[in-house]
Short mmCIF file of C-alpha atoms (C1' of nucleotides) in Angstrom, two decimals:
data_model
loop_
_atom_site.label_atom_id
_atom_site.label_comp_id
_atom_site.label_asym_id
_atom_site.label_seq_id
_atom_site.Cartn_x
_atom_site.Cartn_y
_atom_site.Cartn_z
CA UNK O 284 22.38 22.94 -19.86
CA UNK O 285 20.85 25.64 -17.94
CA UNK O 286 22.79 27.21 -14.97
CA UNK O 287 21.46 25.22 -12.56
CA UNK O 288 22.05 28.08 -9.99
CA UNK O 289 18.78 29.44 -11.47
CA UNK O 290 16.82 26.77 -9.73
CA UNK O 291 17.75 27.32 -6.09
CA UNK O 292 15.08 29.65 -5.10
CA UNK O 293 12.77 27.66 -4.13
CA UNK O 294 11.15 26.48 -0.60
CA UNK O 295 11.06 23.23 1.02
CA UNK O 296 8.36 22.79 3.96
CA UNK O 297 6.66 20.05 5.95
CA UNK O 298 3.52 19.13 7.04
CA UNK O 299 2.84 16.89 9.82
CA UNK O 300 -1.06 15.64 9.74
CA UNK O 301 -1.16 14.76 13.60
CA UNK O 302 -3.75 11.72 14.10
CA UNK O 303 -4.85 10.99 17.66
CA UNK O 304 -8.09 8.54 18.06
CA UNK O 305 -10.02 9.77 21.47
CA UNK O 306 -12.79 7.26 21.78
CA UNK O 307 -14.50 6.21 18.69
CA UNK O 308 -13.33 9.64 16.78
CA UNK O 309 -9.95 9.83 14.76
CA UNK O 310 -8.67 13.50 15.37
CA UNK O 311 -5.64 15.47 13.71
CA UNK O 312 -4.42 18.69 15.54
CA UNK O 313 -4.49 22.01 13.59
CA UNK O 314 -3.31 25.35 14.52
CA UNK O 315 -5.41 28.64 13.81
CA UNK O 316 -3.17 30.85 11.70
CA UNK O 317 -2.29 33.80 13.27
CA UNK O 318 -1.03 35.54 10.26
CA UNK O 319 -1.68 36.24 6.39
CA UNK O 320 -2.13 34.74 4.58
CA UNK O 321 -4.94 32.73 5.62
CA UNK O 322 -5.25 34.15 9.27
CA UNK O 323 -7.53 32.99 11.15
CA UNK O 324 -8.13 29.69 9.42
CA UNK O 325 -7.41 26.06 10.54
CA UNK O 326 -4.11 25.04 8.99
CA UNK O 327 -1.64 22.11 9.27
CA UNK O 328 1.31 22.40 11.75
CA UNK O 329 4.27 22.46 9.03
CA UNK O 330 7.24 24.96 9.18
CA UNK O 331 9.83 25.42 6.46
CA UNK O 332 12.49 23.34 6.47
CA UNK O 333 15.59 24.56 7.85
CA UNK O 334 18.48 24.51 4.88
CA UNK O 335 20.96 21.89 6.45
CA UNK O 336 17.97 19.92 8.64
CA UNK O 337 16.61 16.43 7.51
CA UNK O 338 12.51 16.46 6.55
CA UNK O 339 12.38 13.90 9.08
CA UNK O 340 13.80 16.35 11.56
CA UNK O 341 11.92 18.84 10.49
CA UNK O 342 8.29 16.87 10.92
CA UNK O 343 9.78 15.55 14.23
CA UNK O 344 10.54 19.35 15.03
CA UNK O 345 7.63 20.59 14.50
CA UNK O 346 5.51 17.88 16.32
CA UNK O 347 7.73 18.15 19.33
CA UNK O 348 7.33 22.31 19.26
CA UNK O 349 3.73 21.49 19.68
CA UNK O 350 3.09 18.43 21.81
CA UNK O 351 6.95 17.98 23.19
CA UNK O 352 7.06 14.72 23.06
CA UNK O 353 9.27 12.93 20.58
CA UNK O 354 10.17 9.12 19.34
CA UNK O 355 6.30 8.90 17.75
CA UNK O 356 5.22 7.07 14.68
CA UNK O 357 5.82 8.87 11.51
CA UNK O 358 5.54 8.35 7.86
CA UNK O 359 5.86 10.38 4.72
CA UNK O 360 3.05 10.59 2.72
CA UNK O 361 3.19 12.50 -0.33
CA UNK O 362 4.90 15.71 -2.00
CA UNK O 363 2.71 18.56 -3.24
CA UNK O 364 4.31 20.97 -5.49
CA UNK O 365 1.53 23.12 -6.76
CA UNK O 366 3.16 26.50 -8.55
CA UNK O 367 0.41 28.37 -6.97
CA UNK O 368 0.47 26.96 -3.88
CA UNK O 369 1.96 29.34 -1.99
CA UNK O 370 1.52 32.67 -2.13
CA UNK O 371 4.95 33.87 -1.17
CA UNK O 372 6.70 31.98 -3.79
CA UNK O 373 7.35 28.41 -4.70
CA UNK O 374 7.01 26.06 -1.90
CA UNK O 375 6.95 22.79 -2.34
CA UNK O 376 5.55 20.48 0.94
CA UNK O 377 6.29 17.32 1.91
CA UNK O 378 3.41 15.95 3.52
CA UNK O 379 4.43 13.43 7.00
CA UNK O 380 1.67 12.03 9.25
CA UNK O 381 2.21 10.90 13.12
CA UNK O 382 0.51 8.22 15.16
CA UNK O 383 0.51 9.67 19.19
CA UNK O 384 -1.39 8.71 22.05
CA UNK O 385 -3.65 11.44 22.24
CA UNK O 386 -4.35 10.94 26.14
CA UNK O 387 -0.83 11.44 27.49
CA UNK O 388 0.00 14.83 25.95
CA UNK O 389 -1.83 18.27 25.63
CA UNK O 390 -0.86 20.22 22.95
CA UNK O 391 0.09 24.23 24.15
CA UNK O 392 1.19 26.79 22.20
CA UNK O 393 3.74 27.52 20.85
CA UNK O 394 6.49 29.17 18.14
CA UNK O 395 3.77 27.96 15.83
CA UNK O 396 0.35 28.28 16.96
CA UNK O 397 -1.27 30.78 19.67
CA UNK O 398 -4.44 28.54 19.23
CA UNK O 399 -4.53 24.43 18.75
CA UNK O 400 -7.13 21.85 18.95
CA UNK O 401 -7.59 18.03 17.76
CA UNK O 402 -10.70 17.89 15.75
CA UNK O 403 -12.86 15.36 14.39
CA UNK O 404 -11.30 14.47 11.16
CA UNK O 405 -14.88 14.22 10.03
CA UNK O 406 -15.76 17.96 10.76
CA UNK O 407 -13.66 18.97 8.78
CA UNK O 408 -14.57 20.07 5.20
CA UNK O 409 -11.62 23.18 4.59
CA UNK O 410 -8.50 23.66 5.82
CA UNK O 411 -5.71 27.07 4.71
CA UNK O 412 -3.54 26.27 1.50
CA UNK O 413 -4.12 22.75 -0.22
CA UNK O 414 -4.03 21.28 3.27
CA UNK O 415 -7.56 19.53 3.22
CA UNK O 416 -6.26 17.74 0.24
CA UNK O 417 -3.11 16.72 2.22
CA UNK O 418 -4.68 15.84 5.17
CA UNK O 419 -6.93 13.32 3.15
CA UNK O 420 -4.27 12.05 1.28
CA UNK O 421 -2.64 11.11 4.96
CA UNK O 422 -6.04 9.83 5.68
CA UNK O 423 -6.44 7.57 3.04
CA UNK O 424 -2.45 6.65 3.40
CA UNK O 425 -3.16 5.63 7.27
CA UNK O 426 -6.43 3.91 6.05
CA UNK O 427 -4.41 1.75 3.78
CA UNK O 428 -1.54 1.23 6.30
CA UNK O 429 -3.60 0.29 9.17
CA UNK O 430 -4.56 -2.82 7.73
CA UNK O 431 -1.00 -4.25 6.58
CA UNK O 432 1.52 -2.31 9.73
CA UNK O 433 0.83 -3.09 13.42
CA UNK O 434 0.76 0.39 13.55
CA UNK O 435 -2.46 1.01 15.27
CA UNK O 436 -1.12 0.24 18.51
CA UNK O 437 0.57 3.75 18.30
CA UNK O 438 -2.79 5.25 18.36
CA UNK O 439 -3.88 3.82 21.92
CA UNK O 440 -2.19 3.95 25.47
CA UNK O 441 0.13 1.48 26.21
CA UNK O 442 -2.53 -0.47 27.60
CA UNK O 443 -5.42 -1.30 25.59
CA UNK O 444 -8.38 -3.64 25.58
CA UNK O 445 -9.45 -5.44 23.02
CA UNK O 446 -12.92 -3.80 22.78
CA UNK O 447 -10.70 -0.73 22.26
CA UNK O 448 -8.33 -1.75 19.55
CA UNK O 449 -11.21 -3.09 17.98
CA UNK O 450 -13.24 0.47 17.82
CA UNK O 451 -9.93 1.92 16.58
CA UNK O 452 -10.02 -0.15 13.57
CA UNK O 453 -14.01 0.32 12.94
CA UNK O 454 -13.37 4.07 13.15
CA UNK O 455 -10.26 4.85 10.87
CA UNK O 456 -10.95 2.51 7.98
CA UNK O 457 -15.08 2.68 8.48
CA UNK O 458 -16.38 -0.47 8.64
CA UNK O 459 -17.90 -2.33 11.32
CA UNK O 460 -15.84 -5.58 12.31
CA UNK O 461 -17.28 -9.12 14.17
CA UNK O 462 -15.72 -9.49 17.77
CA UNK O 463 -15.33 -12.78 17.56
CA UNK O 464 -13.84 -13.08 14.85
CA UNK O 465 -11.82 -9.64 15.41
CA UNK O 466 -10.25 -11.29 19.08
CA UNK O 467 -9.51 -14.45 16.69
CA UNK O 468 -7.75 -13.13 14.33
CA UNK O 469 -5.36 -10.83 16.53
CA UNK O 470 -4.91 -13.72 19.11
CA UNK O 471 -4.13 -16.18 16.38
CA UNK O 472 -1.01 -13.32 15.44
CA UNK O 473 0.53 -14.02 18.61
CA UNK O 474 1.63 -10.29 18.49
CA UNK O 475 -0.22 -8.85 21.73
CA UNK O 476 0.52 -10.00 25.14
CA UNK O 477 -1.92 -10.04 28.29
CA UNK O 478 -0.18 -7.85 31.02
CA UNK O 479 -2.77 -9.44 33.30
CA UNK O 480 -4.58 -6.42 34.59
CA UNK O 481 -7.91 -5.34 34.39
CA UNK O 482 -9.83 -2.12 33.85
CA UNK O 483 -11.31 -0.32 36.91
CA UNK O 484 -14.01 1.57 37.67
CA UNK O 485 -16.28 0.53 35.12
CA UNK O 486 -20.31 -0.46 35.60
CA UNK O 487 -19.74 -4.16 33.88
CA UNK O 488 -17.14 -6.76 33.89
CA UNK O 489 -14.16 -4.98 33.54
CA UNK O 490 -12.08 -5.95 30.29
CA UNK O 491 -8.41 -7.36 30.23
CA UNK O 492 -5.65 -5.20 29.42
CA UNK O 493 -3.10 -5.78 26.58
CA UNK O 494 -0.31 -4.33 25.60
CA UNK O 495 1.17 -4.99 21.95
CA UNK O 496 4.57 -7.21 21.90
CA UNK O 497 6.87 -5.95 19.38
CA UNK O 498 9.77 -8.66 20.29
CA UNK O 499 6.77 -10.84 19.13
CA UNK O 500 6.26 -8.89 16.45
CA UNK O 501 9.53 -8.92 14.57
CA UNK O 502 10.12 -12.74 15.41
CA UNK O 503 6.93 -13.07 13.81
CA UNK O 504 8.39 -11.37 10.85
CA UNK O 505 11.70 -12.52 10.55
CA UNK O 506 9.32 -16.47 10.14
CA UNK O 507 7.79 -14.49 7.45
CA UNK O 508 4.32 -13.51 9.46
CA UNK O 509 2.55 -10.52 7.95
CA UNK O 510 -0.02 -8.68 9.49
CA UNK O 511 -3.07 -8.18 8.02
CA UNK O 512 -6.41 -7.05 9.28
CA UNK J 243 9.44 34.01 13.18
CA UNK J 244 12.18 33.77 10.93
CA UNK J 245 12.16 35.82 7.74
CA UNK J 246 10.92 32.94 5.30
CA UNK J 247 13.02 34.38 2.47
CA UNK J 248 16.11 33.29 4.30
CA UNK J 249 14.95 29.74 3.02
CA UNK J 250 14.14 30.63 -0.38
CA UNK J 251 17.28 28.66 -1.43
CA UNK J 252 16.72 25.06 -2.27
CA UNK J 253 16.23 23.49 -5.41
CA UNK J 254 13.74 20.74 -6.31
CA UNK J 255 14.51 17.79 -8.38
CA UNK J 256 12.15 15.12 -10.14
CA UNK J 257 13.94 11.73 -10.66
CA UNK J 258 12.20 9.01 -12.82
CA UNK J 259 12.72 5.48 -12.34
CA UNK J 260 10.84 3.93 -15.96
CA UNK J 261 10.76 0.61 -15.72
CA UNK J 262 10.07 -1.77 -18.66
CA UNK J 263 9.38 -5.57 -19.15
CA UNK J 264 11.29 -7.46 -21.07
CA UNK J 265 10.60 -11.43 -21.42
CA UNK J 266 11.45 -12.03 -17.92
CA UNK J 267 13.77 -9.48 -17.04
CA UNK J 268 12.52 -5.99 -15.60
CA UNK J 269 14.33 -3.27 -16.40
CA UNK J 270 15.05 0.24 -16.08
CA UNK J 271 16.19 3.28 -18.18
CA UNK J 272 19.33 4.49 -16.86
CA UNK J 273 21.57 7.55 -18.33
CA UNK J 274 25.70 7.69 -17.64
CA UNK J 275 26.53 11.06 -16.56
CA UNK J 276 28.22 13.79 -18.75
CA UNK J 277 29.47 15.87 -16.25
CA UNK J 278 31.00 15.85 -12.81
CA UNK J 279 29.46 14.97 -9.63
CA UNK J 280 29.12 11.19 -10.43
CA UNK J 281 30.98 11.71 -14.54
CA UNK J 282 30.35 8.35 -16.13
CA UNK J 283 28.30 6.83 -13.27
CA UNK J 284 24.97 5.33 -14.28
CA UNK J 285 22.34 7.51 -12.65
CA UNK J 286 18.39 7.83 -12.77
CA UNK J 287 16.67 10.46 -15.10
CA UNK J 288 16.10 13.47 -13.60
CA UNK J 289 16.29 16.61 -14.04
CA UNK J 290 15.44 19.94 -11.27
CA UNK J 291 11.84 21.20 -11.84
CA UNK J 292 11.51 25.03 -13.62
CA UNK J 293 10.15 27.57 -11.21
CA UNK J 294 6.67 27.95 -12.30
CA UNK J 295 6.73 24.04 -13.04
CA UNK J 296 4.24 21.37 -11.67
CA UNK J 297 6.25 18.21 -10.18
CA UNK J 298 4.06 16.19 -12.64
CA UNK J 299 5.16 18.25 -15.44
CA UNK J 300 8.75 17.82 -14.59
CA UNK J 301 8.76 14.09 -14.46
CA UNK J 302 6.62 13.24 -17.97
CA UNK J 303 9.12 16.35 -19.40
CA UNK J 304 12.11 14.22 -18.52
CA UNK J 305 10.42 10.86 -19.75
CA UNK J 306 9.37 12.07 -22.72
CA UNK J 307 12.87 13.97 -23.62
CA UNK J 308 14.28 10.48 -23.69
CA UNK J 309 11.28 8.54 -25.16
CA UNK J 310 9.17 11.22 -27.12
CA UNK J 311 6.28 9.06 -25.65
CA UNK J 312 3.56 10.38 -23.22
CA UNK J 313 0.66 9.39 -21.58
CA UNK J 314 2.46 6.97 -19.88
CA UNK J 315 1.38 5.62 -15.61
CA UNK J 316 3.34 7.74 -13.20
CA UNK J 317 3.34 7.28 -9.49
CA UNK J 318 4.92 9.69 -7.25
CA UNK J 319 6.71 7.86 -4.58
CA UNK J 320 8.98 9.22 -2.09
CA UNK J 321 10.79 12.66 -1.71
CA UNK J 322 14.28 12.42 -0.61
CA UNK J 323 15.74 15.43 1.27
CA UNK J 324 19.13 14.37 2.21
CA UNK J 325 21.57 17.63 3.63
CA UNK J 326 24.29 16.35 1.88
CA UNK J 327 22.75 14.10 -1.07
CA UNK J 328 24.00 16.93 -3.48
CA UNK J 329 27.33 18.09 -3.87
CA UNK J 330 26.01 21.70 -5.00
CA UNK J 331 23.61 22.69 -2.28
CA UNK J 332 19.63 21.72 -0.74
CA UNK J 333 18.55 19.77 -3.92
CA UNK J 334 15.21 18.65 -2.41
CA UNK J 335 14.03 15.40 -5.46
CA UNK J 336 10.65 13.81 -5.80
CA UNK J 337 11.25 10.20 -6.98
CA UNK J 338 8.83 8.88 -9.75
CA UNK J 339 8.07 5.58 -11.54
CA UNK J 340 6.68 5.21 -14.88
CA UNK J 341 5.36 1.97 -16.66
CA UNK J 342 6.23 2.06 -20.16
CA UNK J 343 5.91 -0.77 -22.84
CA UNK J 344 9.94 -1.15 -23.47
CA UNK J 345 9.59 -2.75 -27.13
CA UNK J 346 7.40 0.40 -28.45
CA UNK J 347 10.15 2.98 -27.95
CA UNK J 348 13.86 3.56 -28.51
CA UNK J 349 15.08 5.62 -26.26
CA UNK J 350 17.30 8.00 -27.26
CA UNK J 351 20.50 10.29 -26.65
CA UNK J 352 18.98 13.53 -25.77
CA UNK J 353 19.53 17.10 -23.50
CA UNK J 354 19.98 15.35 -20.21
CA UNK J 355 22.09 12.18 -21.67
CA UNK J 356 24.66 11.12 -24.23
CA UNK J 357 24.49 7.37 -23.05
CA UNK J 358 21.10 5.60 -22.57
CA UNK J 359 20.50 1.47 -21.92
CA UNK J 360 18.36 -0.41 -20.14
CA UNK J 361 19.81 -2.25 -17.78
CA UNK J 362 18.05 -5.32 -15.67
CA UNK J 363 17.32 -4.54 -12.12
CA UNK J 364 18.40 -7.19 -10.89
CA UNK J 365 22.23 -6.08 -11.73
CA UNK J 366 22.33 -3.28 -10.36
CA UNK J 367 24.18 -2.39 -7.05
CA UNK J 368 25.28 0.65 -7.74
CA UNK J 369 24.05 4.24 -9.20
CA UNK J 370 25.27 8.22 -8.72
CA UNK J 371 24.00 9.94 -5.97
CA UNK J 372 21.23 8.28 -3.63
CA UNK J 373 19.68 7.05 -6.69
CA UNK J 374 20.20 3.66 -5.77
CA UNK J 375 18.64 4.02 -2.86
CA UNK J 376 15.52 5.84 -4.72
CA UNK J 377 15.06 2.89 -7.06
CA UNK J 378 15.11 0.45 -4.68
CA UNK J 379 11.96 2.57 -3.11
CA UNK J 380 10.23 2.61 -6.41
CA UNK J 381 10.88 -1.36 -6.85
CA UNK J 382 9.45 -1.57 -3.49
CA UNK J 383 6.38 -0.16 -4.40
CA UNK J 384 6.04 -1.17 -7.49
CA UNK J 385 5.69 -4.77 -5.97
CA UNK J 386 3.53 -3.41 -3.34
CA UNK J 387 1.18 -1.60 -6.26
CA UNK J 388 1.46 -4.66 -8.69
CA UNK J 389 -0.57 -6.41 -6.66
CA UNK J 390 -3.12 -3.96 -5.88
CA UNK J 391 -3.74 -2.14 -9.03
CA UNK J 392 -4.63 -2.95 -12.56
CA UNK J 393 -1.12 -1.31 -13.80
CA UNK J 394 0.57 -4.49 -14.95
CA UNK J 395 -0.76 -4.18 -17.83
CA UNK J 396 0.99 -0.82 -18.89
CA UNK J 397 4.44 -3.00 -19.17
CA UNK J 398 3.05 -5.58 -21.93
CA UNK J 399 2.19 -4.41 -25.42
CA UNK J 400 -1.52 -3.65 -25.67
CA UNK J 401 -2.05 -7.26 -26.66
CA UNK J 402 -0.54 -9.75 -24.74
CA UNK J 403 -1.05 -13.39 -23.62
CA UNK J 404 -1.87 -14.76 -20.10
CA UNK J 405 1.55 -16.32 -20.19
CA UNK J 406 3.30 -12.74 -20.41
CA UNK J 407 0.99 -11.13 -18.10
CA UNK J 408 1.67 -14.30 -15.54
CA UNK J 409 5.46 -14.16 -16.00
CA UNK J 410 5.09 -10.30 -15.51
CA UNK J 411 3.64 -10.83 -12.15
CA UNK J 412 6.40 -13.47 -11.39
CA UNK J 413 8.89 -11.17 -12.55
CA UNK J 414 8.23 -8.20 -10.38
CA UNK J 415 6.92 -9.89 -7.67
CA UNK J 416 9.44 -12.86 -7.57
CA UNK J 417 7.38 -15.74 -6.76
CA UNK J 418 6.41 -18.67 -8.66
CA UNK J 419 2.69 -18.75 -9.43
CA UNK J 420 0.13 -21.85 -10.52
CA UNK J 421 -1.22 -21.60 -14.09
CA UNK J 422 -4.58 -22.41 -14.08
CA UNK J 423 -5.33 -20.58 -10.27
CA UNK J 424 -3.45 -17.71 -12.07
CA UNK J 425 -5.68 -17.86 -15.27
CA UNK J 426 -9.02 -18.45 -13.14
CA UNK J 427 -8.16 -15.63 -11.20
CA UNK J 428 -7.57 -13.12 -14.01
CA UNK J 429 -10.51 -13.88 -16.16
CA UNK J 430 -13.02 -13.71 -12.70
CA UNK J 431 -12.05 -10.39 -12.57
CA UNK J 432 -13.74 -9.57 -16.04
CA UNK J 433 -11.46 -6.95 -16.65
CA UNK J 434 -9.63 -8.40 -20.10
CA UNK J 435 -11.05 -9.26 -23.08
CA UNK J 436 -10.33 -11.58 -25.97
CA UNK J 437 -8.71 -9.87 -28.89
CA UNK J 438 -9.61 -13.01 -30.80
CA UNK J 439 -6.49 -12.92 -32.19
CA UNK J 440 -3.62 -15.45 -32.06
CA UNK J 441 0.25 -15.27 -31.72
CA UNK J 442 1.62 -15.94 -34.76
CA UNK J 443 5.02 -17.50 -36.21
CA UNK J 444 5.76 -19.44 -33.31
CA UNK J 445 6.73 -23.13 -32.59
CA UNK J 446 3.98 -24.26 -30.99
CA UNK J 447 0.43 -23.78 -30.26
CA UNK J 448 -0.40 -20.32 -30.50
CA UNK J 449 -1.92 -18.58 -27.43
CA UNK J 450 -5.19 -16.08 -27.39
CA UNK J 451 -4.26 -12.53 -27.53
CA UNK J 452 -5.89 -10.59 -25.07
CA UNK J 453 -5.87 -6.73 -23.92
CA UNK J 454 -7.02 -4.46 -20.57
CA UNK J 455 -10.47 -3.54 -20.70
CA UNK J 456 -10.47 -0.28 -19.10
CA UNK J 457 -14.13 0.12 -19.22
CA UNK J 458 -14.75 -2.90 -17.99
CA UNK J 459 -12.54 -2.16 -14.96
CA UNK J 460 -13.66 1.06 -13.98
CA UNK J 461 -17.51 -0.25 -14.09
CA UNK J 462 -15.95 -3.23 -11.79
CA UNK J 463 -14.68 -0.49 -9.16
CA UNK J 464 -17.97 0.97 -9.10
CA UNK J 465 -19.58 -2.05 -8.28
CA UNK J 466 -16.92 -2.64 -5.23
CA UNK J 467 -14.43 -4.31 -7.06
CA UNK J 468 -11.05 -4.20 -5.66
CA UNK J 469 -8.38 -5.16 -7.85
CA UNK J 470 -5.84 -7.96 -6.49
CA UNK J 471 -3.09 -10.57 -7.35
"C1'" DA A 189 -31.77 -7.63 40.44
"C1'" DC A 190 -30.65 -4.98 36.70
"C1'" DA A 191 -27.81 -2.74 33.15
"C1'" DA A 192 -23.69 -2.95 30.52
"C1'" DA A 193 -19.95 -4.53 28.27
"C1'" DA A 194 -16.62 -8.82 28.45
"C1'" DG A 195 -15.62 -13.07 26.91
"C1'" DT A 196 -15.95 -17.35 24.39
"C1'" DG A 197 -16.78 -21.99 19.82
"C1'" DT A 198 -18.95 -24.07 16.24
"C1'" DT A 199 -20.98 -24.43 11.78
"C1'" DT A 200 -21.35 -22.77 7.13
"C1'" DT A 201 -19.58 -20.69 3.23
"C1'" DA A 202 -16.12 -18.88 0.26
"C1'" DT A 203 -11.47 -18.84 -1.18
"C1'" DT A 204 -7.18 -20.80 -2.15
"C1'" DT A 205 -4.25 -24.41 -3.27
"C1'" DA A 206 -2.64 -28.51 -5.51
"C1'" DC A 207 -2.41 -31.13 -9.38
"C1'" DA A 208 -1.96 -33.76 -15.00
"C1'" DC A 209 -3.28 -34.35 -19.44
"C1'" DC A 210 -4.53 -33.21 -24.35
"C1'" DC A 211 -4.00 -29.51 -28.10
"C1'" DA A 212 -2.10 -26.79 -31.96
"C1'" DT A 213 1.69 -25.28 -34.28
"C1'" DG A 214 6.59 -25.05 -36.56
"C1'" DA A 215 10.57 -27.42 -37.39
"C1'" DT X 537 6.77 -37.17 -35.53
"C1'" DC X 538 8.72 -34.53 -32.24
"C1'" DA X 539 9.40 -30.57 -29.30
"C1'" DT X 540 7.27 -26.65 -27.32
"C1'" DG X 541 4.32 -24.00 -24.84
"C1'" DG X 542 -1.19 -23.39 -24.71
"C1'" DG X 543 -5.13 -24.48 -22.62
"C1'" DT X 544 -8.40 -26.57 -19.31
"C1'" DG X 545 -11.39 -28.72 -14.31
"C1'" DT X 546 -11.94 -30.94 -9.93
"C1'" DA X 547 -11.11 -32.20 -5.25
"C1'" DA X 548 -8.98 -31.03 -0.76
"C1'" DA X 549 -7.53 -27.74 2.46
"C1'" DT X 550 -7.71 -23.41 4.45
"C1'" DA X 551 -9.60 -19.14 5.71
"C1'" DA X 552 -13.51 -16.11 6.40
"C1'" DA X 553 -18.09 -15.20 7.89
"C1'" DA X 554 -22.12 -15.75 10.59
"C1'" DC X 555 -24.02 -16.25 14.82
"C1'" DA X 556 -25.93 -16.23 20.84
"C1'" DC X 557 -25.33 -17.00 25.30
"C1'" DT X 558 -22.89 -16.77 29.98
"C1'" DT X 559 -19.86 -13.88 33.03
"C1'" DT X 560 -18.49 -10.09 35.93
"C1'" DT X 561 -18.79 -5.82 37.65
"C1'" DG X 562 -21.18 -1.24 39.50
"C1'" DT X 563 -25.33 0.82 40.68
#
DNA sequence: ACAAAAGTGTTTTATTTACACCCATGA
DNA sequence: TCATGGGTGTAAATAAAACACTTTTGT
């Protein structure tokens, strides 16, 4: 068998597609390169990973470099390991996306980025490397997920309405939903409890707030309740 | 920033869980170690991926080194990163399933593997390394893709009756399902045909062959089908 | 009083479940 | 002729879809 020293040349990094939703559009935060190669363009937050740190760590590293906030939503996605990926040598990336509450952080920068910005997912036709093609296979991962993981709720502020939850799901997987039946089916879960306030300030009958249960949730769970939208 | 060829020291493994179906049992391919970490442990195929190699690449390479068959599904799964998961330094491995039809191939002793077997899932509590761990995340979403993807089908011989196909999905999925909503279901979906041929030789009536009709399926999609069990 | 979004039930339709007997073959 | 699994339809229950008006607030 080959000398397996050989093989350890090689480069592990992470990507971390950052979603945020900001009222009817689904964002992900990118960082302008500021070197070659591929300076100047949009790219992915990712770093390489350190040799003795986790890839969890590492995606949680990076996120909290940018953002500095911690404890969010994360999931890996996929690996790409495209010889030519990199131009510095082999790199292989594994690909992480996070759920945050886009209102109650602004991104600075930082090691990693002089410039950052959440834009539109659906502005955005190029990104440096293969990262368009990672960012839509997080896309179509959180597409898929959002319907079968009460993990929207990671999307919005603590406290939601249901109007709101509602246009969260409409936007990310693209299809327009009834709001009867919407309000139906997520009361029927028993998964989201009334903290019995109200919105404020708003021309029209101000909407009740809700805030999603997770006690509820695992119960639920453990009685062999999946969710499903 | 760091000097990035500080980290040019990790190695990248592919390890393939290939699972076959065998009249009730699913199984998978497992090797017993030649050498020291793990010496006479059952352990997944894997192998680390060359250089200039495509993660792809690495994973059919290993599959078809102890099958000589090709061609066959493979999902990438989950990439497990673990500081310590390998005795010899950063082994960074992309976990892999394949489908293969069990009773068309022998597997075979080969470069990565004196000892060969497949052994039923279902006894297994136990393999080198993390690999445990790693097939229990390919048997996770192999469940999870059963249902949601025409891929059944690459377990059974090309020709197959409803019966297999329906104890298939009981198999993997491990619940009991209802003949005739099972058959009704499957032949709505227009995507097998009739072979028009019959089992033959045994004791009993003999059933309808049938195979995948790929065609069919893929004009389905287009139309807004959306495969599910 | 008007504009704007919140909130709320019923009917119809489609889907899913439950269920039992006759058929063709080999032994 | 018996044992074995193959093959088939209908009715009931459940879930999903369609749909419109009243309420509450700010301006």
């Amino acid at each position: 068998m080959t000398n397996s020293r050989e093989y350890f040349k090689s480069a592990i990094s992470v990507d971390n597609v950052v979603f945020g939703f900001d009222n009817g559009d689904l964002k992900v935060l990118l960082i302008k390169r500021g070197e070659e190669p591929f300076l100047g363009d949009w790219a992915l937050p990712g770093d390489l990973v350190l040799l003795e740190e986790e890839l969890e760590d590492a995606a949680n590293r990076i996120l909290y470099d940018l953002t500095a906030i911690s404890n969010v939503y994360l999931e890996q996605v996929k690996t790409f390991g495209g010889v030519s990926r990199h131009p510095k040598g082999r790199v292989i990336t594994v690909a992480y996306f996070s759920l945050v509450n886009k209102n109650k952080l602004n991104p600075k920068a930082s090691m990693f980025a002089k410039e950052i910005e959440w834009v539109s997912v659906k502005s955005i036709d190029y990104l440096a490397f293969d990262h368009f093609e990672i960012m839509n296979a997080c896309l179509a991962q959180l597409k898929q997920n959002l319907k079968l993981k009460p993990i929207g709720f990671e999307l919005l502020p603590e406290q939601f309405t249901l109007t709101e939850l509602q246009l969260l799901y409409e936007t990310v997987i693209g299809e327009s939903l009834d709001k009867r039946n919407f309000r139906k089916k997520i009361s029927k879960m028993g998964i989201i409890k009334d903290s019995n306030k109200y919105q404020t300030g708003v021309a029209h009958r101000p909407a009740r707030l809700f805030c999603f249960d997770e006690d509820m949730y695992r119960k639920a769970v453990e009685e062999g309740f999946t969710f499903e939208i």
